[in-house]
mmCIF file of C-alpha atoms in Angstrom:
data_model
loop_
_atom_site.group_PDB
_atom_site.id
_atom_site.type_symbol
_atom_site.label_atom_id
_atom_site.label_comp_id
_atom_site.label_asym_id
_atom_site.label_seq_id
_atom_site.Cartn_x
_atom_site.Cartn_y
_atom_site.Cartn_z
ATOM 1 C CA UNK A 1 36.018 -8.992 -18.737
ATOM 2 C CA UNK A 2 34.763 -8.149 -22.310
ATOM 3 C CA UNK A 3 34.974 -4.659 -23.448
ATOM 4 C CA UNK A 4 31.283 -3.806 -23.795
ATOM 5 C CA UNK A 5 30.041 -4.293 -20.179
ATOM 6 C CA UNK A 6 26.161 -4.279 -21.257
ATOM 7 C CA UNK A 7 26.679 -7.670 -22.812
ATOM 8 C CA UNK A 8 27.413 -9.498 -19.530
ATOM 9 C CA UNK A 9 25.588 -11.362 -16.936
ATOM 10 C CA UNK A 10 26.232 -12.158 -13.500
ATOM 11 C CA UNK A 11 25.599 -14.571 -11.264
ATOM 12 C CA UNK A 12 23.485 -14.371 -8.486
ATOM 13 C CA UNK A 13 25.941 -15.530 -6.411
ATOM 14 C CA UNK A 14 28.289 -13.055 -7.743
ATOM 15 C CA UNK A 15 25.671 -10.014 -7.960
ATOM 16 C CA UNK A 16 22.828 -11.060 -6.065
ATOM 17 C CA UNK A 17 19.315 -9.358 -7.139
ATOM 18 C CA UNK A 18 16.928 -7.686 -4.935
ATOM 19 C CA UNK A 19 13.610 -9.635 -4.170
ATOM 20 C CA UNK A 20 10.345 -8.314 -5.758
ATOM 21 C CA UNK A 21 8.751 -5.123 -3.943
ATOM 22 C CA UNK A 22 5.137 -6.174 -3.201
ATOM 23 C CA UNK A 23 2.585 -4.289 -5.828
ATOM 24 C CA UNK A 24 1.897 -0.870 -3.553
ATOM 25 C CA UNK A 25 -1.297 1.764 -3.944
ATOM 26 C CA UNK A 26 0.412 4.572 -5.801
ATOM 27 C CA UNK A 27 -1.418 7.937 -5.125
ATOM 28 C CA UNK A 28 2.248 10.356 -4.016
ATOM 29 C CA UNK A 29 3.078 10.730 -7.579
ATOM 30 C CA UNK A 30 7.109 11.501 -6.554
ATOM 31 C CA UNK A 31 9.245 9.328 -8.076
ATOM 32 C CA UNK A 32 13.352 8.341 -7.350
ATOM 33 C CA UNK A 33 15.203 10.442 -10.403
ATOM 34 C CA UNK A 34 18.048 8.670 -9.465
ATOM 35 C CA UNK A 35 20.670 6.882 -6.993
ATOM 36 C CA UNK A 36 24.305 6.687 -6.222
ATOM 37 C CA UNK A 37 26.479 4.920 -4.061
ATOM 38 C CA UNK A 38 28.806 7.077 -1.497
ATOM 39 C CA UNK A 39 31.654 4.704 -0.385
ATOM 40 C CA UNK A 40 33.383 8.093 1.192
ATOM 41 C CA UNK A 41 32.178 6.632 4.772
ATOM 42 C CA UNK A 42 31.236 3.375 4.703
ATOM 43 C CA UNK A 43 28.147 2.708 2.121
ATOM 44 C CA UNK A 44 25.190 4.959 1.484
ATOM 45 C CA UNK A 45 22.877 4.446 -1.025
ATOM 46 C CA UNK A 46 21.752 8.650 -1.912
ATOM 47 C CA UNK A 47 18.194 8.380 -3.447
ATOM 48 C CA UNK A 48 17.430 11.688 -4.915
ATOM 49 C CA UNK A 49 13.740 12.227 -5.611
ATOM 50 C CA UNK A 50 12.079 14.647 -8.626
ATOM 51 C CA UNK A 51 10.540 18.149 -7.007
ATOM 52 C CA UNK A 52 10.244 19.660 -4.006
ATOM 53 C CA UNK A 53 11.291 16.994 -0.605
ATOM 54 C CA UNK A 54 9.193 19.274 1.608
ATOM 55 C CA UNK A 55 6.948 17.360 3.366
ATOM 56 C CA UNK A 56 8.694 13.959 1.430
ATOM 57 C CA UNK A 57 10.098 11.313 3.700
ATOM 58 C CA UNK A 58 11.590 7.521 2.383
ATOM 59 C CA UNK A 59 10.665 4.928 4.704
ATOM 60 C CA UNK A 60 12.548 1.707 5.227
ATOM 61 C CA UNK A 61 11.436 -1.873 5.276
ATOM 62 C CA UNK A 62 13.990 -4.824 6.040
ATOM 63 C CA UNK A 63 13.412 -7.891 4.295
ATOM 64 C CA UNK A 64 12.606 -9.387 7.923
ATOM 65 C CA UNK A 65 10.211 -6.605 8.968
ATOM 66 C CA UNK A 66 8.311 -7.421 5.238
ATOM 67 C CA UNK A 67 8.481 -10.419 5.979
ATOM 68 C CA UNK A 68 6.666 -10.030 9.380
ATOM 69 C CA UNK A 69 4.072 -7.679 7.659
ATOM 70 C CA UNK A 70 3.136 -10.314 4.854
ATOM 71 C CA UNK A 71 2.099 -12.945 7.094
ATOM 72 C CA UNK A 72 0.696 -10.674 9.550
ATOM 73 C CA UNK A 73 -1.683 -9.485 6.742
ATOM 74 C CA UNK A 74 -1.763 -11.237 3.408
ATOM 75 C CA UNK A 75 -0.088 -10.654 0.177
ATOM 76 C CA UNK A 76 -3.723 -8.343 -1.008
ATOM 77 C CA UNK A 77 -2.937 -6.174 2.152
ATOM 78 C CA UNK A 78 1.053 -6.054 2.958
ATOM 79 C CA UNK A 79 0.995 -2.530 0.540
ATOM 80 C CA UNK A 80 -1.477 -0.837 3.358
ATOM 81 C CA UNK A 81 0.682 -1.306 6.232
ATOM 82 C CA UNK A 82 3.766 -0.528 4.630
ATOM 83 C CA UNK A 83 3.634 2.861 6.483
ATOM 84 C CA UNK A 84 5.511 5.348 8.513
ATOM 85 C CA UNK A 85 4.169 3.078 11.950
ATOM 86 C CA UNK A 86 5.764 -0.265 10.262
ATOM 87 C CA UNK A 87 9.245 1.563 8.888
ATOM 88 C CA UNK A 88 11.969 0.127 10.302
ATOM 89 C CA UNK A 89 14.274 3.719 9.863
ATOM 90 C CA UNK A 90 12.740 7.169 8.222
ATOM 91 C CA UNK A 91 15.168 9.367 5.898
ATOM 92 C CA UNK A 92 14.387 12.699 5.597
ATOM 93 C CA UNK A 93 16.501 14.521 2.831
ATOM 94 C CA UNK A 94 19.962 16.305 3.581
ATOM 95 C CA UNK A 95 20.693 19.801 2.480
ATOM 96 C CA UNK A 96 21.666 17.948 -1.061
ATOM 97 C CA UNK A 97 18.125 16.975 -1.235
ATOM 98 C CA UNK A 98 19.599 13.124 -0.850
ATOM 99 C CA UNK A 99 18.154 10.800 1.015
ATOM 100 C CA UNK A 100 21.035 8.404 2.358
ATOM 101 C CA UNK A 101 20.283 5.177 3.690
ATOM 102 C CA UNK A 102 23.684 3.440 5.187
ATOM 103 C CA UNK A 103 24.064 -0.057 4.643
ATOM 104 C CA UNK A 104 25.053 -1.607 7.730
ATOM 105 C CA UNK A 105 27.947 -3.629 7.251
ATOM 106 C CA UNK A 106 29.485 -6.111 4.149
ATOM 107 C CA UNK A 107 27.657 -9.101 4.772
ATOM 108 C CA UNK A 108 24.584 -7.180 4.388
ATOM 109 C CA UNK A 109 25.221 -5.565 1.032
ATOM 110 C CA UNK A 110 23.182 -8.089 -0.398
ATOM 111 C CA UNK A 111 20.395 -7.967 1.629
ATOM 112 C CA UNK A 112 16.922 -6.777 0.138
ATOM 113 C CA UNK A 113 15.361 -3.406 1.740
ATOM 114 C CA UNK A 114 11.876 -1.999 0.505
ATOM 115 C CA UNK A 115 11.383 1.471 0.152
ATOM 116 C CA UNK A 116 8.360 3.659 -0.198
ATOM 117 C CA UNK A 117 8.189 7.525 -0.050
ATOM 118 C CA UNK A 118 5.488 9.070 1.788
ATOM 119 C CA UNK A 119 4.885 12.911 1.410
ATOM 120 C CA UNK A 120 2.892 14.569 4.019
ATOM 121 C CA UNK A 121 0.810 17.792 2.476
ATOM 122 C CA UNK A 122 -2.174 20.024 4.037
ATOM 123 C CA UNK A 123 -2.350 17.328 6.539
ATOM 124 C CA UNK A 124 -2.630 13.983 3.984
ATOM 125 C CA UNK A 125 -0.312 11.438 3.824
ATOM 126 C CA UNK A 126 0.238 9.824 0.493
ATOM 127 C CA UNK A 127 2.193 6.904 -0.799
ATOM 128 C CA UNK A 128 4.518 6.150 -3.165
ATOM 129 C CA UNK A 129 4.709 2.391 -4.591
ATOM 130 C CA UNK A 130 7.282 0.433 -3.077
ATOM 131 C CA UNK A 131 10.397 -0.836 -4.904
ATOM 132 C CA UNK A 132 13.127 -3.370 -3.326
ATOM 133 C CA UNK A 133 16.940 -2.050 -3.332
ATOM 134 C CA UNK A 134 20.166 -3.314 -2.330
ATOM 135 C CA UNK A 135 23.984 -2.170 -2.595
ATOM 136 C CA UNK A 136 24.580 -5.374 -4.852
ATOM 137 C CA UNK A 137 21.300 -3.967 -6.855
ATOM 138 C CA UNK A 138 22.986 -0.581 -7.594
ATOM 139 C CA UNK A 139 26.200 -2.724 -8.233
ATOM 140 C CA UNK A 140 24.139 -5.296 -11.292
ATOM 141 C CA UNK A 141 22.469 -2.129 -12.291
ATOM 142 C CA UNK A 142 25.607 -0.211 -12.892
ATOM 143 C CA UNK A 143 27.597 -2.807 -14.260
ATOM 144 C CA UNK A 144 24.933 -3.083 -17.354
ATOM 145 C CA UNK A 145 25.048 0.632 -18.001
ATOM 146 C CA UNK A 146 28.666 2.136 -18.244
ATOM 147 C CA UNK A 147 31.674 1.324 -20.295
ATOM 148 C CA UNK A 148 33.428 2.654 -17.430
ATOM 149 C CA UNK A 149 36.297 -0.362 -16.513
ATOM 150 C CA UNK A 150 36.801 0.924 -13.212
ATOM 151 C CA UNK A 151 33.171 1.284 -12.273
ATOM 152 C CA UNK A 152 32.651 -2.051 -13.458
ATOM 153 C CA UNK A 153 35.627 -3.474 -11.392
ATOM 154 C CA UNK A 154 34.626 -1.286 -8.518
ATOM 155 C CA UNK A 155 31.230 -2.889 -8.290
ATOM 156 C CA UNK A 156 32.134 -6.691 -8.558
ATOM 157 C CA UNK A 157 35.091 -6.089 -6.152
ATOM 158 C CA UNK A 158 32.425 -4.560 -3.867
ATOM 159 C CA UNK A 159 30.013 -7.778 -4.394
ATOM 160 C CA UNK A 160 33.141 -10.239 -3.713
ATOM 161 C CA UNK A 161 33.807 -8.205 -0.475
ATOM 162 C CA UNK A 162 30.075 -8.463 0.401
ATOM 163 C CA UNK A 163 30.294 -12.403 -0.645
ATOM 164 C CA UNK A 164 33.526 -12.970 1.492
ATOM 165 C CA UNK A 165 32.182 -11.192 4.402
ATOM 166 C CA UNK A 166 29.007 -13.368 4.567
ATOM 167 C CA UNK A 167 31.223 -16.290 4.184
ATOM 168 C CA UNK A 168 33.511 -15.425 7.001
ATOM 169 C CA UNK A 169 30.592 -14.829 9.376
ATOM 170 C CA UNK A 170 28.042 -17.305 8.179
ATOM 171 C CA UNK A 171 25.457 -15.081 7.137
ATOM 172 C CA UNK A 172 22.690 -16.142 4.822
ATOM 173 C CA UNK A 173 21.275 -12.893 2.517
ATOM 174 C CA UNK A 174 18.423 -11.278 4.349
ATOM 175 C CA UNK A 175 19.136 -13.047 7.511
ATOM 176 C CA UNK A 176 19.102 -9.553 9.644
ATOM 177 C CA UNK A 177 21.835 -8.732 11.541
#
C-alpha cells in the first residue's frame, strides 16, 4: 500500500459501499457524533449519539425489510413508515451511552442496514433522517481517514474475510440470511 492512505481507492468488490438511505423527514434533531467497530466479540458497530439518550432509541432496517417497505409504499412515502412498528431490531443505549448493533456473521459484513433514531419526549415521537451503514462502510470510511498501517490493514483484512465468507457460502450482498 502507499504511505498516505487518503490517496487510495477501493474497489467495490474489495470495500463494498452502503446503498443510499432513502431522503427521511428530519424533525429529532440528534445526530450520530460518531462510530466504532468492537471486534472484542464478534462485530458491533457502537453508534454514539450527541446529548442526552433518554428517551433516544436507533431502529434497524435490513436492506430486505426496506426493500419490502419501498414497494409496499412508494419511494415519496418509504421515510413515513420507517418507524419503530417496521424496525427489524431496536437498540437502546448501554451504560456507555453506545448503541451496538452486532453484525450477524462475515458474509454479511457487507450488507446495507438503515438506521434512524427516534426519541420519545412528553409523549411525541420524533425522527431522525435515515442513513445506510455497513461494517465494510466503517471499514472504506476508516481506511480514507488514518495514517494508521495497522488500521488500514485491519480493515481490508476484515473486507477479504467478509468477501471469502460470501464466497464460501454463496451469498450475494444484501441477500438476508
Amino acid at each position: 500500500l502507499p504511505e498516505n492512505a487518503r490517496n487510495l481507492s477501493y474497489s467495490d468488490t474489495e470495500m463494498p459501499e452502503a446503498i443510499d438511505a432513502p431522503v427521511t423527514n428530519d424533525t429529532c434533531k440528534v445526530n450520530i457524533e460518531s462510530v466504532t467497530l468492537n471486534l472484542d466479540a464478534g462485530a458491533q458497530l457502537n453508534f454514539r449519539v450527541d446529548g442526552s439518550t433518554v428517551g433516544t432509541k436507533l431502529m434497524v432496517f435490513s436492506y430486505s425489510t426496506y426493500q419490502k417497505l419501498l414497494r409496499q409504499y412508494g419511494a415519496s412515502n418509504v421515510g413515513k413508515h420507517m418507524t419503530e412498528e417496521n424496525a427489524d431490531e431496536i437498540l437502546t443505549a448501554d451504560a456507555n451511552g453506545n448503541f451496538v448493533f452486532s453484525s450477524p456473521s462475515a458474509k454479511q459484513f457487507a450488507d446495507t442496514y438503515y438506521f434512524r433514531i427516534c426519541r420519545t419526549a412528553s409523549g411525541v415521537t420524533t425522527y431522525d433522517s435515515a442513513f445506510a451503514y455497513s461494517i465494510t462502510e466503517y471499514c472504506r470510511r476508516a481506511v480514507t481517514t488514518t495514517d494508521n498501517q495497522n488500521i488500514i490493514n485491519l480493515c481490508r483484512s476484515l473486507c477479504a474475510f467478509s468477501a471469502s465468507a460470501r464466497d464460501y457460502f454463496g451469498y450475494e450482498i444484501n441477500q438476508g440470511s
